[in-house]
Amino acid sequence: MTSKGGGKDRGGQDRSAPFTVSRRILLGPGPSNVHPRVLDALAQPLLGHLDPEFLALADDTQALLRETFRTTNAVTFPVSGTGSAGMESCFVNLIEPGDRVLVCVNGVFGNRMADVAARSGAEVARVEAPWGRAMDPDAVLSAGRQFGPKIIAMVHAETSTGALTPIPPIAAAARACGALLVADTVTSLAGIPVEVDLWGVDACYSGTQKCLSCPPGLAPVSYSSTAIEAVRARKSRVASWYLDLTMLTRYWSDDRVYHHTAPISMIYALREALRLVQEEGLEARWARHALHHRALAAGLEAMELSLVVPGEERLPQLNAIAVPEGVEDAPVRRRLLEEFGIEIGAGLGVFQGKVWRVGLMGYSASRENVLALLEALGVILPAQGHRVEALAGVDAAEKLYRDAGA
Ligand SMILES: *Cc1c(COP(=O)(O)O)cnc(C)c1O
């Protein structure tokens, strides 16, 4: 893959010519594949960020985001930056120095929340669950009662492990403690139900490159009126100029006052990705993610591969597979990419070298992709020491699709 010198880049391309990239089937933890209509949107000519024509597109994008988050929150907009910028937005705006934040940690992203909250000046306490498991709401409630936090923060869909923590019981714990609930919905939004208003989420953030199937670069956020009151009641200024909601909401409202240049092309892309979500319908989209997860799980089981998360706590859009005994992690992923054009994710943190993470997110969640992956694993795994019949996985998945009438 790597070539040296002579005006060639790392992909072996000639720098004096325009570049082309390989087609990949993106089945990792994000980014997911992007619909051609979203790519077309990216290629539209630029408008200025204060041009009325662009502002109308920005209005549409915010309205579509509210529908997708299932909220009427006025402060709902895409933060410039990836999902982690959405995380920073929530903490840096809601925390003043010394505020107490209780963070639920059951994987990499809960850890990152605790780090970001501490950097924002919070006194942080953690309540933990084992990797690969959901949080226990009773443990969160008793930790909350003891600690008395201003905020309880949780990850809805822990992409590092594939575990789903239902929001309503954690939201109830937050209410019982008089705390605001901050939820990471980066991997959940548009893949499984996210009900911001119904569940009483005070602030949440997402990312564009997971189940929304848009390129990475924006972090949709939504703040309840209670959360906005907390921001307005601050005694100190927000430590980040770039993410300061007290200024940003003047652009992302009818005022449309310049703060920083909106990432125009990404907003075109997000608007189109959200239109695709609404065209399909959220319920149908959740059902599609569930179906392809079940087909993949059936195929994996037939290949004697196991998922690390217990059945009822599994995310359909992120499948953490235990690397079988005697098989090396990296060569399998390398062959998938090089010979089959399929990207899957490696394990992170305590799961490093021990799991493969298979994302079935947004446009990537399809029968074609599930079957392609199972077929490729059927070729690669026996050669790497896991003795299974090559087509066992494909056959089991096909049977599941037939039985589901799909
Ligand atoms: C991907 C992800 C993030 C971080 O998003 P970036 O776009 O990589 O900054 C945060 N939380 C969860 C749960 C994620 O899956």
Coordinates of C-alpha atoms and ligand atoms in Angstrom, one line a residue:
M1 CA 0.0 0.0 0.0
T2 CA 2.7 2.5 0.9
S3 CA 5.0 3.8 -1.8
K4 CA 7.9 6.2 -1.3
G5 CA 9.0 9.4 -2.9
G6 CA 8.5 10.5 -6.5
G7 CA 5.4 12.7 -6.1
K8 CA 3.2 9.8 -4.9
D9 CA 1.1 9.9 -1.8
R10 CA 0.6 7.1 0.7
G11 CA -2.1 5.5 -1.4
G12 CA 0.4 5.4 -4.3
Q13 CA -1.4 8.2 -6.2
D14 CA 0.4 10.7 -8.5
R15 CA 0.0 14.1 -6.8
S16 CA 0.0 16.0 -10.1
A17 CA -3.3 14.3 -11.0
P18 CA -6.8 14.5 -9.3
F19 CA -7.3 11.7 -6.9
T20 CA -9.7 8.8 -6.9
V21 CA -10.5 6.7 -3.9
S22 CA -11.5 3.0 -3.6
R23 CA -15.1 2.0 -2.9
R24 CA -15.4 0.6 0.5
I25 CA -18.1 -1.1 2.4
L26 CA -17.9 0.8 5.7
L27 CA -19.0 -1.6 8.5
G28 CA -16.9 -0.1 11.3
P29 CA -17.9 2.1 14.2
G30 CA -18.3 5.1 11.8
P31 CA -18.1 6.6 9.4
S32 CA -20.8 4.7 7.6
N33 CA -21.4 4.8 3.8
V34 CA -23.1 7.9 2.5
H35 CA -26.1 7.9 0.1
P36 CA -25.3 9.3 -3.4
R37 CA -27.8 12.1 -2.8
V38 CA -25.7 13.3 0.1
L39 CA -22.6 13.2 -2.0
D40 CA -24.4 15.3 -4.6
A41 CA -25.5 17.8 -2.0
L42 CA -21.8 18.2 -1.0
A43 CA -20.9 19.1 -4.6
Q44 CA -23.4 22.1 -4.8
P45 CA -21.8 25.5 -5.3
L46 CA -21.2 27.5 -2.2
L47 CA -23.5 30.2 -0.8
G48 CA -22.5 32.7 1.8
H49 CA -23.4 31.8 5.4
L50 CA -25.7 34.9 5.6
D51 CA -27.2 34.6 2.2
P52 CA -31.0 34.3 2.6
E53 CA -31.0 31.2 0.4
F54 CA -28.5 29.5 2.7
L55 CA -30.4 30.6 5.8
A56 CA -33.5 28.9 4.5
L57 CA -31.5 25.7 4.1
A58 CA -30.2 26.2 7.7
D59 CA -33.8 26.6 8.9
D60 CA -34.8 23.4 7.2
T61 CA -31.9 21.6 8.7
Q62 CA -32.9 22.7 12.2
A63 CA -36.5 21.7 11.6
L64 CA -35.4 18.3 10.3
L65 CA -33.1 17.9 13.3
R66 CA -36.0 18.6 15.7
E67 CA -38.0 15.9 14.0
T68 CA -35.2 13.4 14.2
F69 CA -34.5 14.1 17.9
R70 CA -38.3 14.2 18.5
T71 CA -38.2 17.5 20.2
T72 CA -39.6 21.0 20.1
N73 CA -36.4 22.4 21.7
A74 CA -35.7 25.8 20.0
V75 CA -32.0 25.4 20.6
T76 CA -31.4 22.5 18.3
F77 CA -28.6 22.9 15.7
P78 CA -25.5 21.4 14.3
V79 CA -22.3 22.4 16.2
S80 CA -19.3 22.8 13.8
G81 CA -17.1 19.8 14.5
T82 CA -17.4 16.1 15.0
G83 CA -19.4 14.3 17.7
S84 CA -16.8 15.1 20.3
A85 CA -17.4 18.8 19.7
G86 CA -21.0 18.2 20.6
M87 CA -19.8 16.6 23.9
E88 CA -17.7 19.6 24.6
S89 CA -20.6 21.9 23.8
C90 CA -22.8 20.2 26.5
F91 CA -20.2 20.3 29.2
V92 CA -18.5 23.6 28.6
N93 CA -21.8 25.4 28.5
L94 CA -23.5 23.7 31.4
I95 CA -20.6 23.5 33.8
E96 CA -19.2 26.3 36.0
P97 CA -16.0 25.7 38.0
G98 CA -16.7 23.3 40.9
D99 CA -20.0 22.1 39.6
R100 CA -20.6 18.4 40.3
V101 CA -21.0 16.0 37.4
L102 CA -21.8 12.3 37.8
V103 CA -20.7 10.4 34.7
C104 CA -21.9 6.9 33.8
V105 CA -18.9 4.9 32.5
N106 CA -19.1 1.6 30.7
G107 CA -16.7 2.1 27.8
V108 CA -14.5 4.6 25.9
F109 CA -17.1 7.3 25.4
G110 CA -18.2 7.4 29.0
N111 CA -14.5 7.8 29.9
R112 CA -14.2 10.6 27.4
M113 CA -17.2 12.4 29.0
A114 CA -15.6 12.2 32.4
D115 CA -12.4 13.7 30.9
V116 CA -14.2 16.5 29.1
A117 CA -16.3 17.3 32.1
A118 CA -13.2 17.5 34.3
R119 CA -11.4 19.8 31.8
S120 CA -14.5 22.0 31.8
G121 CA -13.9 22.6 35.5
A122 CA -16.3 20.1 37.0
E123 CA -15.8 18.0 40.1
V124 CA -16.4 14.6 38.5
A125 CA -17.6 11.3 40.1
R126 CA -18.0 8.1 38.1
V127 CA -20.5 5.3 38.3
E128 CA -19.3 2.3 36.4
A129 CA -20.6 -0.8 34.7
P130 CA -18.5 -3.6 33.2
W131 CA -17.5 -3.1 29.5
G132 CA -20.1 -4.7 27.3
R133 CA -22.9 -4.2 29.8
A134 CA -25.6 -1.5 30.2
M135 CA -25.5 0.8 33.2
D136 CA -27.5 -0.1 36.3
P137 CA -30.0 2.7 37.0
D138 CA -30.2 1.8 40.7
A139 CA -26.5 2.2 41.0
V140 CA -26.8 5.6 39.2
L141 CA -29.6 6.7 41.5
S142 CA -27.7 5.8 44.7
A143 CA -24.5 7.4 43.4
G144 CA -26.5 10.5 42.5
R145 CA -28.2 10.7 45.9
Q146 CA -24.8 10.5 47.6
F147 CA -22.9 13.0 45.3
G148 CA -25.6 15.5 44.6
P149 CA -24.6 16.4 41.1
K150 CA -25.8 19.3 38.9
I151 CA -25.6 16.9 35.9
I152 CA -25.8 13.2 35.3
A153 CA -24.2 12.2 32.0
M154 CA -24.6 9.0 30.1
V155 CA -23.9 7.3 26.8
H156 CA -27.0 5.9 25.2
A157 CA -25.2 3.7 22.6
E158 CA -21.6 2.8 23.8
T159 CA -19.9 2.4 20.4
S160 CA -16.8 0.9 22.0
T161 CA -18.7 -2.1 23.3
G162 CA -22.1 -2.3 21.5
A163 CA -24.0 -1.9 24.8
L164 CA -27.3 0.0 24.9
T165 CA -28.3 1.8 28.1
P166 CA -32.0 2.8 28.1
I167 CA -32.4 6.5 28.7
P168 CA -35.7 6.7 30.7
P169 CA -34.5 5.0 33.9
I170 CA -31.4 7.2 34.0
A171 CA -33.5 10.3 33.3
A172 CA -35.7 9.3 36.2
A173 CA -32.7 9.0 38.4
A174 CA -31.5 12.4 37.3
R175 CA -34.9 13.9 38.1
A176 CA -35.0 12.2 41.5
C177 CA -31.6 13.9 42.3
G178 CA -32.6 17.3 40.9
A179 CA -29.9 16.9 38.2
L180 CA -29.9 17.8 34.5
L181 CA -29.5 14.8 32.2
V182 CA -26.9 15.0 29.4
A183 CA -27.0 12.1 26.9
D184 CA -24.6 11.1 24.2
T185 CA -26.7 10.0 21.3
V186 CA -23.9 9.9 18.7
T187 CA -24.4 6.3 17.6
S188 CA -28.1 6.0 18.6
L189 CA -29.7 8.9 16.7
A190 CA -31.6 7.5 13.6
G191 CA -30.6 3.9 14.4
I192 CA -32.7 3.2 17.5
P193 CA -35.4 5.3 19.2
V194 CA -34.2 8.6 20.6
E195 CA -37.1 10.6 22.2
V196 CA -35.6 13.8 23.6
D197 CA -38.9 15.4 24.8
L198 CA -40.7 12.2 25.9
W199 CA -37.8 11.0 27.9
G200 CA -36.9 14.4 29.5
V201 CA -33.4 14.7 28.1
D202 CA -32.0 18.1 29.0
A203 CA -29.1 18.2 26.6
C204 CA -27.8 15.8 24.0
Y205 CA -25.4 15.6 21.2
S206 CA -24.9 13.4 18.2
G207 CA -22.6 13.1 15.2
T208 CA -23.3 13.0 11.5
Q209 CA -21.2 10.0 10.4
K210 CA -22.9 7.2 12.3
C211 CA -26.6 6.3 11.7
L212 CA -27.3 9.6 10.0
S213 CA -24.9 8.5 7.2
C214 CA -23.4 11.8 6.4
P215 CA -19.7 12.6 6.3
P216 CA -18.1 13.5 9.7
G217 CA -18.0 17.2 10.5
L218 CA -21.1 18.3 12.4
A219 CA -22.4 17.5 15.8
P220 CA -26.2 18.0 16.1
V221 CA -27.2 19.2 19.6
S222 CA -30.4 19.9 21.4
Y223 CA -30.9 21.8 24.6
S224 CA -34.2 21.9 26.7
S225 CA -35.4 25.2 28.0
T226 CA -34.3 24.1 31.5
A227 CA -30.8 23.5 30.2
I228 CA -30.8 26.9 28.4
E229 CA -32.0 28.6 31.7
A230 CA -29.0 26.9 33.4
V231 CA -26.7 28.4 30.8
R232 CA -28.3 31.9 31.1
A233 CA -27.9 31.7 35.0
R234 CA -24.2 31.2 34.7
K235 CA -22.1 33.6 36.8
S236 CA -18.9 33.0 34.8
R237 CA -18.4 33.2 31.1
V238 CA -18.3 30.0 29.0
A239 CA -14.7 29.0 28.8
S240 CA -14.8 28.2 25.1
W241 CA -15.4 31.1 22.8
Y242 CA -16.1 28.8 19.8
L243 CA -18.7 26.7 21.5
D244 CA -20.4 29.5 23.7
L245 CA -24.1 29.0 23.3
T246 CA -24.9 32.4 24.6
M247 CA -23.4 33.7 21.3
L248 CA -24.0 30.8 19.0
T249 CA -27.8 30.8 19.6
R250 CA -27.9 34.2 18.0
Y251 CA -26.8 32.7 14.7
W252 CA -28.9 29.5 15.1
S253 CA -32.1 31.5 15.7
D254 CA -34.1 34.1 13.8
D255 CA -31.4 36.7 14.5
R256 CA -28.8 35.0 12.3
V257 CA -26.0 37.1 13.8
Y258 CA -22.5 36.1 12.5
H259 CA -20.4 34.2 15.0
H260 CA -18.2 31.9 12.9
T261 CA -18.6 30.8 9.3
A262 CA -21.0 27.9 9.1
P263 CA -19.6 24.8 7.4
I264 CA -21.9 25.5 4.4
S265 CA -21.3 22.3 2.4
M266 CA -21.7 20.0 5.4
I267 CA -25.0 21.7 6.2
Y268 CA -26.2 20.9 2.6
A269 CA -25.1 17.3 3.2
L270 CA -26.8 17.1 6.6
R271 CA -30.1 18.5 5.3
E272 CA -30.1 15.8 2.6
A273 CA -29.2 13.0 5.0
L274 CA -32.0 14.1 7.3
R275 CA -34.4 14.3 4.4
L276 CA -33.5 10.7 3.6
V277 CA -34.2 9.8 7.3
Q278 CA -37.6 11.4 7.1
E279 CA -38.5 9.9 3.8
E280 CA -37.8 6.4 5.1
G281 CA -39.5 7.2 8.4
L282 CA -37.8 6.9 11.8
E283 CA -39.8 3.8 12.8
A284 CA -39.0 2.1 9.5
R285 CA -35.3 3.0 9.9
W286 CA -35.2 1.6 13.4
A287 CA -36.8 -1.6 12.1
R288 CA -34.3 -1.8 9.3
H289 CA -31.4 -1.6 11.7
A290 CA -33.0 -4.3 13.9
L291 CA -33.6 -6.6 11.0
H292 CA -30.0 -6.5 9.6
H293 CA -28.7 -6.9 13.1
R294 CA -30.7 -10.1 13.6
A295 CA -29.6 -11.4 10.2
L296 CA -25.9 -10.7 11.1
A297 CA -26.3 -12.3 14.6
A298 CA -27.9 -15.4 13.0
G299 CA -25.0 -15.7 10.6
L300 CA -22.4 -15.2 13.2
E301 CA -24.0 -17.8 15.5
A302 CA -24.0 -20.3 12.6
M303 CA -20.2 -19.6 12.2
E304 CA -19.6 -20.2 15.9
L305 CA -18.8 -16.6 16.6
S306 CA -20.3 -14.9 19.6
L307 CA -21.4 -11.3 20.4
V308 CA -19.9 -10.0 23.7
V309 CA -23.0 -8.1 24.8
P310 CA -25.9 -10.1 26.3
G311 CA -29.0 -10.2 24.0
E312 CA -31.3 -7.7 25.6
E313 CA -28.5 -5.1 26.0
R314 CA -27.3 -5.2 22.4
L315 CA -27.2 -2.3 20.0
P316 CA -28.4 -3.4 16.5
Q317 CA -26.0 -0.9 14.9
L318 CA -22.8 -1.9 16.6
N319 CA -22.0 -5.6 17.0
A320 CA -19.0 -6.5 19.1
I321 CA -17.8 -10.0 18.1
A322 CA -15.4 -11.9 20.3
V323 CA -12.3 -12.8 18.3
P324 CA -12.3 -16.6 18.4
E325 CA -9.6 -18.6 20.1
G326 CA -6.5 -19.0 18.1
V327 CA -7.4 -16.3 15.5
E328 CA -5.3 -13.1 15.2
D329 CA -7.4 -9.9 15.1
A330 CA -5.4 -7.7 12.8
P331 CA -4.8 -10.1 9.8
V332 CA -8.5 -10.8 9.5
R333 CA -9.3 -7.1 9.4
R334 CA -6.5 -6.5 6.9
R335 CA -7.8 -9.2 4.5
L336 CA -11.3 -7.9 4.8
L337 CA -10.2 -4.5 3.7
E338 CA -7.6 -5.5 1.1
E339 CA -9.4 -8.4 -0.6
F340 CA -13.1 -7.6 0.0
G341 CA -13.1 -3.8 0.4
I342 CA -14.8 -4.2 3.8
E343 CA -13.9 -2.1 6.8
I344 CA -14.7 -3.3 10.3
G345 CA -13.4 -1.8 13.6
A346 CA -10.9 -3.1 16.0
G347 CA -11.5 -3.4 19.8
L348 CA -10.7 -0.3 21.9
G349 CA -9.4 -0.1 25.5
V350 CA -9.9 -3.3 27.4
F351 CA -11.3 -4.9 24.2
Q352 CA -8.2 -4.2 22.2
G353 CA -7.3 -7.3 20.2
K354 CA -10.2 -9.2 21.7
V355 CA -13.2 -8.0 19.7
W356 CA -14.1 -6.9 16.2
R357 CA -16.7 -4.1 16.0
V358 CA -19.1 -4.4 13.1
G359 CA -21.2 -1.4 12.5
L360 CA -24.5 -1.6 10.6
M361 CA -25.3 2.1 10.5
G362 CA -27.6 4.1 8.3
Y363 CA -27.0 3.5 4.6
S364 CA -24.5 0.7 5.5
A365 CA -27.2 -1.4 7.2
S366 CA -28.3 -3.5 4.2
R367 CA -28.8 -7.1 3.3
E368 CA -26.2 -6.8 0.6
N369 CA -23.6 -5.7 3.2
V370 CA -24.5 -8.3 5.8
L371 CA -24.2 -11.1 3.3
A372 CA -21.0 -9.7 1.9
L373 CA -19.4 -9.6 5.3
L374 CA -20.5 -13.1 6.2
E375 CA -19.3 -14.4 2.9
A376 CA -15.9 -12.8 3.3
L377 CA -15.6 -14.1 6.9
G378 CA -16.5 -17.6 5.6
V379 CA -13.4 -17.4 3.3
I380 CA -11.0 -15.7 5.7
L381 CA -11.7 -17.4 9.1
P382 CA -11.1 -21.0 8.1
A383 CA -7.7 -19.9 6.6
Q384 CA -6.9 -18.2 9.9
G385 CA -7.6 -21.3 12.0
H386 CA -11.3 -21.0 12.9
R387 CA -12.8 -24.1 11.3
V388 CA -16.2 -23.3 10.0
E389 CA -18.1 -24.1 6.9
A390 CA -17.6 -21.3 4.4
L391 CA -21.3 -20.6 3.7
A392 CA -22.8 -21.4 7.1
G393 CA -23.2 -17.8 8.0
V394 CA -24.6 -16.7 4.7
D395 CA -27.1 -19.5 4.7
A396 CA -28.3 -18.7 8.2
A397 CA -28.7 -15.0 7.4
E398 CA -30.6 -15.8 4.2
K399 CA -32.9 -18.0 6.2
L400 CA -33.6 -15.2 8.7
Y401 CA -34.4 -12.8 5.9
R402 CA -36.7 -15.3 4.3
D403 CA -38.5 -16.0 7.6
A404 CA -38.8 -12.3 8.3
G405 CA -40.4 -11.9 4.8
A406 CA -37.7 -9.5 3.8
Ligands
LIG1 C1 -18.1 8.4 17.6 C2 -18.5 8.7 18.9 C3 -18.2 9.9 19.6 C4 -17.2 10.8 19.1 O1 -17.5 11.3 17.8 P1 -16.4 11.9 16.9 O2 -17.2 12.2 15.7 O3 -15.4 10.8 16.6 O4 -15.8 13.1 17.5 C5 -18.7 10.1 20.8 N1 -19.6 9.3 21.4 C6 -19.9 8.1 20.8 C7 -20.9 7.2 21.5 C8 -19.4 7.8 19.6 O5 -19.8 6.6 19.0

